JSON list of C-alpha atoms in Angstrom, two decimals:
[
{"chain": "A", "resi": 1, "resn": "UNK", "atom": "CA", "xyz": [0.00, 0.00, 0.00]},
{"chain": "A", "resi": 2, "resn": "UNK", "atom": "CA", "xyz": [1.15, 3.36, -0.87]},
{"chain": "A", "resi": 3, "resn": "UNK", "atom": "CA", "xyz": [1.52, 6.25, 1.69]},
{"chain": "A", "resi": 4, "resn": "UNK", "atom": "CA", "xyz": [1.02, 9.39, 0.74]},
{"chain": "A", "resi": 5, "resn": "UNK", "atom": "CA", "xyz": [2.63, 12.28, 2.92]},
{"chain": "A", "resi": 6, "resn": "UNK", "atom": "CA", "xyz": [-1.15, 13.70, 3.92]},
{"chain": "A", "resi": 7, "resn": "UNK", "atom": "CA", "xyz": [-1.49, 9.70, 5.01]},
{"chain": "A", "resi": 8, "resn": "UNK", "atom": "CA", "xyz": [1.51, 9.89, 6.98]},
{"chain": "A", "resi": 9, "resn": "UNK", "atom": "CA", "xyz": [0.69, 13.15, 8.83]},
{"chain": "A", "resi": 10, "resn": "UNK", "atom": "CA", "xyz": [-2.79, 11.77, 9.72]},
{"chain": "A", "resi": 11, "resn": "UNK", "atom": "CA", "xyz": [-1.13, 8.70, 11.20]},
{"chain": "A", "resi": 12, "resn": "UNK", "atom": "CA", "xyz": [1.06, 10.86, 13.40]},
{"chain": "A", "resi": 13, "resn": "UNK", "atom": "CA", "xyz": [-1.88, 12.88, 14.83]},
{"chain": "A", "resi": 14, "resn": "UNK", "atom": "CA", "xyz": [-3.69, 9.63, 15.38]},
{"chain": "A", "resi": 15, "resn": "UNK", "atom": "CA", "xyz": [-0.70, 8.30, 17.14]},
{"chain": "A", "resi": 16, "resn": "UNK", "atom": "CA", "xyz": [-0.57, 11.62, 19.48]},
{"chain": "A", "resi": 17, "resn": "UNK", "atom": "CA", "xyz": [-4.26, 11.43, 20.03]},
{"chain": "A", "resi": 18, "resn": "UNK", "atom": "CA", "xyz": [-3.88, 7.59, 21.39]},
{"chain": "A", "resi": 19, "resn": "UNK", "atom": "CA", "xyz": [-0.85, 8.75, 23.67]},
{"chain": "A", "resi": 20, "resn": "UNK", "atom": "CA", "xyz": [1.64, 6.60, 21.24]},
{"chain": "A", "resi": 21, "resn": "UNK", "atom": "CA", "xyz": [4.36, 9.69, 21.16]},
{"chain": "A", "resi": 22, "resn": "UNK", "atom": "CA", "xyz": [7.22, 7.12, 19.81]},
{"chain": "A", "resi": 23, "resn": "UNK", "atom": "CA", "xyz": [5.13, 6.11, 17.08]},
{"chain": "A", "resi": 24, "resn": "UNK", "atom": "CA", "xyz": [3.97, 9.56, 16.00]},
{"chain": "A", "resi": 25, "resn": "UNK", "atom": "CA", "xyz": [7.80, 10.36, 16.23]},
{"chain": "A", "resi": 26, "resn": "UNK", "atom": "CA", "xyz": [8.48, 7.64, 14.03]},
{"chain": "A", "resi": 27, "resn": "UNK", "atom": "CA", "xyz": [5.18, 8.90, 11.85]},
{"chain": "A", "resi": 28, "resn": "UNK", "atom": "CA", "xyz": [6.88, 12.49, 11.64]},
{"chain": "A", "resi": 29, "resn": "UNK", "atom": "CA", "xyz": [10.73, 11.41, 10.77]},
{"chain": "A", "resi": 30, "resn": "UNK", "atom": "CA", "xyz": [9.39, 9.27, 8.30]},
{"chain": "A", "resi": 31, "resn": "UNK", "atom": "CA", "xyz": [7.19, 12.08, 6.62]},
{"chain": "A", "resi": 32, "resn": "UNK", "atom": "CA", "xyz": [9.98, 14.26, 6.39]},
{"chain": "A", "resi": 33, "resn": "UNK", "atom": "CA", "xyz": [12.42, 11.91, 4.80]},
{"chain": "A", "resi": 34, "resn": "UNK", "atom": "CA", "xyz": [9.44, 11.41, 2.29]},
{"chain": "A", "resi": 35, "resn": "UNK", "atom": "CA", "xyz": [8.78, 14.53, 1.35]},
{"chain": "A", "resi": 36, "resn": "UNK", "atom": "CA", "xyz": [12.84, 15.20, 0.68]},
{"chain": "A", "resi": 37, "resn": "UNK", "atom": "CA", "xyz": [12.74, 12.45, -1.19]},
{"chain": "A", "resi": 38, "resn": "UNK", "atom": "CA", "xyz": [9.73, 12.81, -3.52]},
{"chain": "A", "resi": 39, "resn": "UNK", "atom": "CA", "xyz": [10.91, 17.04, -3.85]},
{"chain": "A", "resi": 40, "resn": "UNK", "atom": "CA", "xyz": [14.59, 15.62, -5.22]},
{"chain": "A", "resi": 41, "resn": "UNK", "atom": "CA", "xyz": [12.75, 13.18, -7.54]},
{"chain": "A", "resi": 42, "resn": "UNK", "atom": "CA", "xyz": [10.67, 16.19, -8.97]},
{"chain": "A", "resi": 43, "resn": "UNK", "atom": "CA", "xyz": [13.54, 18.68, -9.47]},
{"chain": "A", "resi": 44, "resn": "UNK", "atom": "CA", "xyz": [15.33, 15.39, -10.94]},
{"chain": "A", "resi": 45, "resn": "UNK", "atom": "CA", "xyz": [13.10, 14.65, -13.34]},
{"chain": "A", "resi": 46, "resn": "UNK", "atom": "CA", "xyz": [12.20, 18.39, -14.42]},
{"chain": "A", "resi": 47, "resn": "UNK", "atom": "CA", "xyz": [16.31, 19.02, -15.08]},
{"chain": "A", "resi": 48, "resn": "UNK", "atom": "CA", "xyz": [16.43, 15.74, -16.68]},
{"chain": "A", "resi": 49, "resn": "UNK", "atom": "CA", "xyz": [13.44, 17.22, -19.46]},
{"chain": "A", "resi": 50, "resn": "UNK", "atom": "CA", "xyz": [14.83, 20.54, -19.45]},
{"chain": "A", "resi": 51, "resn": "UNK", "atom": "CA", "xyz": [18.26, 18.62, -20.74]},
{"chain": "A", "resi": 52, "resn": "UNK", "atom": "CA", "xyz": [16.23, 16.58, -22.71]},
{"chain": "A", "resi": 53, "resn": "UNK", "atom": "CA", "xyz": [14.97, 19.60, -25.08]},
{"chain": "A", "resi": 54, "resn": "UNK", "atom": "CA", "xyz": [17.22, 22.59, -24.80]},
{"chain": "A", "resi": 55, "resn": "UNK", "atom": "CA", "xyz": [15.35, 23.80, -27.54]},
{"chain": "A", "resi": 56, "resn": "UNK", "atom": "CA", "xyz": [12.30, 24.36, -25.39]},
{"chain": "A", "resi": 57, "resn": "UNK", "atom": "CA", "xyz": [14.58, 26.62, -22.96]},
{"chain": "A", "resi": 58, "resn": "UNK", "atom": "CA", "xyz": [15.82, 28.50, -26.14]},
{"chain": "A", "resi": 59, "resn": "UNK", "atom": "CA", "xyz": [12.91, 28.51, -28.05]},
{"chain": "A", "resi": 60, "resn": "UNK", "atom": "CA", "xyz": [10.84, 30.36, -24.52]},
{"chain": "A", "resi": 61, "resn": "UNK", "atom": "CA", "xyz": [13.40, 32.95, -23.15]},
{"chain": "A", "resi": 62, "resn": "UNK", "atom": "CA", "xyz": [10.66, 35.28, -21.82]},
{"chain": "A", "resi": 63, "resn": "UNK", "atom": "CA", "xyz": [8.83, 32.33, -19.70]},
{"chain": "A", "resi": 64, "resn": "UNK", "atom": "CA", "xyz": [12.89, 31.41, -18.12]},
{"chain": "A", "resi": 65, "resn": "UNK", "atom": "CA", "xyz": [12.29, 34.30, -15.68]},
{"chain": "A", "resi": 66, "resn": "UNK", "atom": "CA", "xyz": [9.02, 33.18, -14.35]},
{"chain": "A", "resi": 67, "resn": "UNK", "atom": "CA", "xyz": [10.10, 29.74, -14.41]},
{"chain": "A", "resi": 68, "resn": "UNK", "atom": "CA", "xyz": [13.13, 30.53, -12.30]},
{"chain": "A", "resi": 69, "resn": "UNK", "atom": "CA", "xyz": [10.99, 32.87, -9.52]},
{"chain": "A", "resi": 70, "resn": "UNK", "atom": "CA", "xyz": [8.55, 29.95, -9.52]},
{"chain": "A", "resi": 71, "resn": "UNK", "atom": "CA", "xyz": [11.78, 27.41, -8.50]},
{"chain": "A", "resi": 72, "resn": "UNK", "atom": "CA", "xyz": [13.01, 30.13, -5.47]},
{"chain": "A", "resi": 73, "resn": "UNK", "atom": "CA", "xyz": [8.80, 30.13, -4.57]},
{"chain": "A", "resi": 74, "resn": "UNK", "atom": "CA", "xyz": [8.65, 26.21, -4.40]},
{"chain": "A", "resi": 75, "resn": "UNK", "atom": "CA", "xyz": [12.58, 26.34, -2.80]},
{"chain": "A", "resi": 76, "resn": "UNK", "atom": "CA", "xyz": [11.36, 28.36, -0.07]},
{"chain": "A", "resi": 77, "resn": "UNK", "atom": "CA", "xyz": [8.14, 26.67, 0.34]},
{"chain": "A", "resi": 78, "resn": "UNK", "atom": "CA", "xyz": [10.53, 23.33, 0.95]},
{"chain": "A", "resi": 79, "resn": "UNK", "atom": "CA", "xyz": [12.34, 24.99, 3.37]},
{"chain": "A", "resi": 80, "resn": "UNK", "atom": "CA", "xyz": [9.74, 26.36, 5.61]},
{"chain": "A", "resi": 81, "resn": "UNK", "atom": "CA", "xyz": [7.63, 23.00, 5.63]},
{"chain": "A", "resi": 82, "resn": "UNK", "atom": "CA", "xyz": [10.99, 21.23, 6.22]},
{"chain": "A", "resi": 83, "resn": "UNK", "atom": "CA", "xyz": [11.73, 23.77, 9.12]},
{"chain": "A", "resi": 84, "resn": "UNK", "atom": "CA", "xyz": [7.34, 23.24, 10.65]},
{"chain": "A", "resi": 85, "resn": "UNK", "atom": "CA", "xyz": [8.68, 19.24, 10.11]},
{"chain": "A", "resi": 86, "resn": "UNK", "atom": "CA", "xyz": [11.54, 19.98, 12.30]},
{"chain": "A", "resi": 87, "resn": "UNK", "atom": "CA", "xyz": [9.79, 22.32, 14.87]},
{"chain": "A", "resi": 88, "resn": "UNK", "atom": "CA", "xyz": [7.09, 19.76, 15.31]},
{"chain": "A", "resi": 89, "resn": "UNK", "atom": "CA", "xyz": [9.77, 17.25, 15.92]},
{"chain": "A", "resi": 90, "resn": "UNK", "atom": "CA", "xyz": [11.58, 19.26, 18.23]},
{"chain": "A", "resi": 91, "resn": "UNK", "atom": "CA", "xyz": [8.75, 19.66, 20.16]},
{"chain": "A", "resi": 92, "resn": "UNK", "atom": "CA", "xyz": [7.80, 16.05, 20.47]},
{"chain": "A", "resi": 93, "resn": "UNK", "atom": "CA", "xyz": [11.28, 15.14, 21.79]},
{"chain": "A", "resi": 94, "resn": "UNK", "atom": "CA", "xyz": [11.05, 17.87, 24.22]},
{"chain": "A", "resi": 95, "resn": "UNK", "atom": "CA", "xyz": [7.48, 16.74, 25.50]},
{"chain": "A", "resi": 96, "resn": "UNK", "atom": "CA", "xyz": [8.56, 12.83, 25.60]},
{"chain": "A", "resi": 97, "resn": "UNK", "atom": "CA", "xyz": [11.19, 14.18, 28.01]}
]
């Protein structure tokens, strides 16, 4: 069965809400290694087409701009879920304590 990242954050909560704080841990950790993993796949696989077809990039110089403030807007929106991931880490360790 496939678990999806929303899956994974409902299974944490569900954890919490049952008093299970070393499985929600586990819930969380895992959910952030996903969502690294499936954001490197996506930038992978969008370099690899770009690479593919240069001739897209040079035939569409006036859409590069947007395409590259849309890459620092989804960069940053990486970093601040990955930095809510490791706040709501931080403060289950610091509650199991």
């Amino acid at each position: 069965m496939i678990t999806t990242p929303s899956d994974s954050a409902r299974q944490a909560v569900d954890h919490l809400a049952d008093g299970d704080v070393d499985q929600a841990f586990q819930r969380l950790e895992a959910l952030a290694y996903a969502v690294e993993a499936e954001t490197q796949e996506r930038t992978y696989v969008a370099l690899q087409a770009l690479e593919a077809c240069p001739e897209v990039a040079l035939a569409m110089p006036r859409h590069l701009p947007a395409a590259a403030a849309r890459l620092k807007e989804l960069a940053a929106e990486k970093a601040a879920a990955h930095a809510r991931i490791r706040e709501t880490i931080g403060l289950i360790r610091a509650n199991r304590r």
